[in-house]
Amino acid sequence: MSDTGIHLFNANNQGRWRAMDLPTGGLPNDQDVFSRHAPGGGQVVARRPLSPARIAELFELPALGRRNMVEDSFGVGGVVVPEGVTPFVYPVMLRTAEPVEVVKRPGVDVTIATTPDELEQAEQVIVEGFPRPEVQPWQPGGFLPKAVLSNPGWRTWLARRDGVPAAAAVSYDDGALLGVYWLATLPAHRGGGLGAALMTAILASRPEMASGLVATKMGLPLYERLGYRPISQGVWYAVSGA
């Protein structure tokens, strides 16, 4: 199950990047890696477990923007990490398909962004609350392109607290897995259960599907309560650029 799950997540992750309609710009795309330009740099995703030497070769790609991010969701060990490359280790987690009770909070309204204005509101929350330093200070459209509004698998979720944008996330449904990405709550609104309200709304939108995500330390307790279980310890290598 874990082996199947990590491949499902990996495929969903590639689909999510593809849905952003970002150019390849000469980055490698072959049986080993999937690559795209990404906001602030380049995103290079291992399609399958690679040798440590092959992963190290990816560090030599010219950095696009501030950095390249080399994603190894399989968590291959033994990689020699040179100066200028910072590894970040996060659990990749899977939740089997099952119903979920939607969490309601007073004054909190969870919606799906359907207009450019709503998309920008959610984008700003993600950039500032996740945070995404490679695209700060936030500029409209600098992280989430308008193209995602017309993609049938992509949903951008926005939680308002007393009418004010407070938390946001992205889900991507590729027909095999519901991927959840970039769940963020602005610092002033943390501790109020907005993450639970968002996550349960997302899961309730497709209760018949398994779901996958990458867990930050802050989000891990919530994900475990919702039934997510680790399937790998992925490594994200940030390669410094200009």
mmCIF file with all atom_site columns, N, CA and C in Angstrom, residues 207-233:
data_model
loop_
_atom_site.group_PDB
_atom_site.id
_atom_site.type_symbol
_atom_site.label_atom_id
_atom_site.label_alt_id
_atom_site.label_comp_id
_atom_site.label_asym_id
_atom_site.label_entity_id
_atom_site.label_seq_id
_atom_site.pdbx_PDB_ins_code
_atom_site.Cartn_x
_atom_site.Cartn_y
_atom_site.Cartn_z
_atom_site.occupancy
_atom_site.B_iso_or_equiv
_atom_site.pdbx_formal_charge
_atom_site.auth_seq_id
_atom_site.auth_comp_id
_atom_site.auth_asym_id
_atom_site.auth_atom_id
_atom_site.pdbx_PDB_model_num
ATOM 1  N N  . PRO A 1 207 ? -15.234 12.383 -0.615 1.00 0.00 ? 207 PRO A N  1
ATOM 2  C CA . PRO A 1 207 ? -15.037 11.366 0.423  1.00 0.00 ? 207 PRO A CA 1
ATOM 3  C C  . PRO A 1 207 ? -14.725 9.983  -0.131 1.00 0.00 ? 207 PRO A C  1
ATOM 4  N N  . GLU A 1 208 ? -15.016 9.763  -1.420 1.00 0.00 ? 208 GLU A N  1
ATOM 5  C CA . GLU A 1 208 ? -14.766 8.455  -2.027 1.00 0.00 ? 208 GLU A CA 1
ATOM 6  C C  . GLU A 1 208 ? -13.324 8.292  -2.490 1.00 0.00 ? 208 GLU A C  1
ATOM 7  N N  . MET A 1 209 ? -12.488 9.326  -2.320 1.00 0.00 ? 209 MET A N  1
ATOM 8  C CA . MET A 1 209 ? -11.110 9.270  -2.815 1.00 0.00 ? 209 MET A CA 1
ATOM 9  C C  . MET A 1 209 ? -10.114 9.246  -1.673 1.00 0.00 ? 209 MET A C  1
ATOM 10 N N  . ALA A 1 210 ? -9.012  8.501  -1.864 1.00 0.00 ? 210 ALA A N  1
ATOM 11 C CA . ALA A 1 210 ? -7.875  8.612  -0.959 1.00 0.00 ? 210 ALA A CA 1
ATOM 12 C C  . ALA A 1 210 ? -7.247  9.987  -1.147 1.00 0.00 ? 210 ALA A C  1
ATOM 13 N N  . SER A 1 211 ? -6.544  10.438 -0.127 1.00 0.00 ? 211 SER A N  1
ATOM 14 C CA . SER A 1 211 ? -5.941  11.768 -0.167 1.00 0.00 ? 211 SER A CA 1
ATOM 15 C C  . SER A 1 211 ? -4.490  11.694 0.264  1.00 0.00 ? 211 SER A C  1
ATOM 16 N N  . GLY A 1 212 ? -3.655  12.538 -0.348 1.00 0.00 ? 212 GLY A N  1
ATOM 17 C CA . GLY A 1 212 ? -2.247  12.582 0.008  1.00 0.00 ? 212 GLY A CA 1
ATOM 18 C C  . GLY A 1 212 ? -1.777  13.999 0.208  1.00 0.00 ? 212 GLY A C  1
ATOM 19 N N  . LEU A 1 213 ? -0.725  14.158 1.018  1.00 0.00 ? 213 LEU A N  1
ATOM 20 C CA . LEU A 1 213 ? -0.156  15.476 1.270  1.00 0.00 ? 213 LEU A CA 1
ATOM 21 C C  . LEU A 1 213 ? 1.251   15.337 1.836  1.00 0.00 ? 213 LEU A C  1
ATOM 22 N N  . VAL A 1 214 ? 1.947   16.463 1.894  1.00 0.00 ? 214 VAL A N  1
ATOM 23 C CA . VAL A 1 214 ? 3.242   16.559 2.563  1.00 0.00 ? 214 VAL A CA 1
ATOM 24 C C  . VAL A 1 214 ? 3.012   17.360 3.838  1.00 0.00 ? 214 VAL A C  1
ATOM 25 N N  . ALA A 1 215 ? 3.422   16.826 4.971  1.00 0.00 ? 215 ALA A N  1
ATOM 26 C CA . ALA A 1 215 ? 3.095   17.432 6.261  1.00 0.00 ? 215 ALA A CA 1
ATOM 27 C C  . ALA A 1 215 ? 4.242   18.279 6.791  1.00 0.00 ? 215 ALA A C  1
ATOM 28 N N  . THR A 1 216 ? 3.931   19.529 7.129  1.00 0.00 ? 216 THR A N  1
ATOM 29 C CA . THR A 1 216 ? 4.869   20.340 7.894  1.00 0.00 ? 216 THR A CA 1
ATOM 30 C C  . THR A 1 216 ? 4.716   19.978 9.369  1.00 0.00 ? 216 THR A C  1
ATOM 31 N N  . LYS A 1 217 ? 5.670   20.407 10.167 1.00 0.00 ? 217 LYS A N  1
ATOM 32 C CA . LYS A 1 217 ? 5.615   20.116 11.603 1.00 0.00 ? 217 LYS A CA 1
ATOM 33 C C  . LYS A 1 217 ? 4.369   20.726 12.226 1.00 0.00 ? 217 LYS A C  1
ATOM 34 N N  . MET A 1 218 ? 3.999   21.941 11.766 1.00 0.00 ? 218 MET A N  1
ATOM 35 C CA . MET A 1 218 ? 2.843   22.621 12.340 1.00 0.00 ? 218 MET A CA 1
ATOM 36 C C  . MET A 1 218 ? 1.543   21.892 12.017 1.00 0.00 ? 218 MET A C  1
ATOM 37 N N  . GLY A 1 219 ? 1.449   21.342 10.810 1.00 0.00 ? 219 GLY A N  1
ATOM 38 C CA . GLY A 1 219 ? 0.206   20.707 10.400 1.00 0.00 ? 219 GLY A CA 1
ATOM 39 C C  . GLY A 1 219 ? 0.072   19.254 10.785 1.00 0.00 ? 219 GLY A C  1
ATOM 40 N N  . LEU A 1 220 ? 1.175   18.616 11.198 1.00 0.00 ? 220 LEU A N  1
ATOM 41 C CA . LEU A 1 220 ? 1.181   17.168 11.434 1.00 0.00 ? 220 LEU A CA 1
ATOM 42 C C  . LEU A 1 220 ? 0.119   16.695 12.419 1.00 0.00 ? 220 LEU A C  1
ATOM 43 N N  . PRO A 1 221 ? -0.067  17.342 13.586 1.00 0.00 ? 221 PRO A N  1
ATOM 44 C CA . PRO A 1 221 ? -1.084  16.841 14.519 1.00 0.00 ? 221 PRO A CA 1
ATOM 45 C C  . PRO A 1 221 ? -2.495  16.812 13.917 1.00 0.00 ? 221 PRO A C  1
ATOM 46 N N  . LEU A 1 222 ? -2.841  17.840 13.135 1.00 0.00 ? 222 LEU A N  1
ATOM 47 C CA . LEU A 1 222 ? -4.153  17.870 12.489 1.00 0.00 ? 222 LEU A CA 1
ATOM 48 C C  . LEU A 1 222 ? -4.291  16.730 11.497 1.00 0.00 ? 222 LEU A C  1
ATOM 49 N N  . TYR A 1 223 ? -3.270  16.517 10.684 1.00 0.00 ? 223 TYR A N  1
ATOM 50 C CA . TYR A 1 223 ? -3.351  15.472 9.665  1.00 0.00 ? 223 TYR A CA 1
ATOM 51 C C  . TYR A 1 223 ? -3.471  14.085 10.302 1.00 0.00 ? 223 TYR A C  1
ATOM 52 N N  . GLU A 1 224 ? -2.747  13.883 11.390 1.00 0.00 ? 224 GLU A N  1
ATOM 53 C CA . GLU A 1 224 ? -2.849  12.585 12.073 1.00 0.00 ? 224 GLU A CA 1
ATOM 54 C C  . GLU A 1 224 ? -4.254  12.381 12.640 1.00 0.00 ? 224 GLU A C  1
ATOM 55 N N  . ARG A 1 225 ? -4.853  13.427 13.181 1.00 0.00 ? 225 ARG A N  1
ATOM 56 C CA . ARG A 1 225 ? -6.221  13.302 13.718 1.00 0.00 ? 225 ARG A CA 1
ATOM 57 C C  . ARG A 1 225 ? -7.215  12.971 12.612 1.00 0.00 ? 225 ARG A C  1
ATOM 58 N N  . LEU A 1 226 ? -6.949  13.453 11.416 1.00 0.00 ? 226 LEU A N  1
ATOM 59 C CA . LEU A 1 226 ? -7.851  13.207 10.299 1.00 0.00 ? 226 LEU A CA 1
ATOM 60 C C  . LEU A 1 226 ? -7.625  11.851 9.634  1.00 0.00 ? 226 LEU A C  1
ATOM 61 N N  . GLY A 1 227 ? -6.627  11.097 10.119 1.00 0.00 ? 227 GLY A N  1
ATOM 62 C CA . GLY A 1 227 ? -6.415  9.750  9.605  1.00 0.00 ? 227 GLY A CA 1
ATOM 63 C C  . GLY A 1 227 ? -5.305  9.596  8.590  1.00 0.00 ? 227 GLY A C  1
ATOM 64 N N  . TYR A 1 228 ? -4.513  10.637 8.364  1.00 0.00 ? 228 TYR A N  1
ATOM 65 C CA . TYR A 1 228 ? -3.372  10.515 7.463  1.00 0.00 ? 228 TYR A CA 1
ATOM 66 C C  . TYR A 1 228 ? -2.261  9.725  8.163  1.00 0.00 ? 228 TYR A C  1
ATOM 67 N N  . ARG A 1 229 ? -1.577  8.868  7.379  1.00 0.00 ? 229 ARG A N  1
ATOM 68 C CA . ARG A 1 229 ? -0.481  8.080  7.907  1.00 0.00 ? 229 ARG A CA 1
ATOM 69 C C  . ARG A 1 229 ? 0.726   8.200  6.977  1.00 0.00 ? 229 ARG A C  1
ATOM 70 N N  . PRO A 1 230 ? 1.947   8.239  7.536  1.00 0.00 ? 230 PRO A N  1
ATOM 71 C CA . PRO A 1 230 ? 3.139   8.430  6.700  1.00 0.00 ? 230 PRO A CA 1
ATOM 72 C C  . PRO A 1 230 ? 3.395   7.236  5.788  1.00 0.00 ? 230 PRO A C  1
ATOM 73 N N  . ILE A 1 231 ? 3.790   7.530  4.553  1.00 0.00 ? 231 ILE A N  1
ATOM 74 C CA . ILE A 1 231 ? 4.164   6.472  3.614  1.00 0.00 ? 231 ILE A CA 1
ATOM 75 C C  . ILE A 1 231 ? 5.618   6.619  3.166  1.00 0.00 ? 231 ILE A C  1
ATOM 76 N N  . SER A 1 232 ? 6.230   7.776  3.428  1.00 0.00 ? 232 SER A N  1
ATOM 77 C CA . SER A 1 232 ? 7.660   7.948  3.159  1.00 0.00 ? 232 SER A CA 1
ATOM 78 C C  . SER A 1 232 ? 8.140   9.193  3.879  1.00 0.00 ? 232 SER A C  1
ATOM 79 N N  . GLN A 1 233 ? 9.458   9.310  3.994  1.00 0.00 ? 233 GLN A N  1
ATOM 80 C CA . GLN A 1 233 ? 10.078  10.540 4.488  1.00 0.00 ? 233 GLN A CA 1
ATOM 81 C C  . GLN A 1 233 ? 10.735  11.206 3.283  1.00 0.00 ? 233 GLN A C  1
#
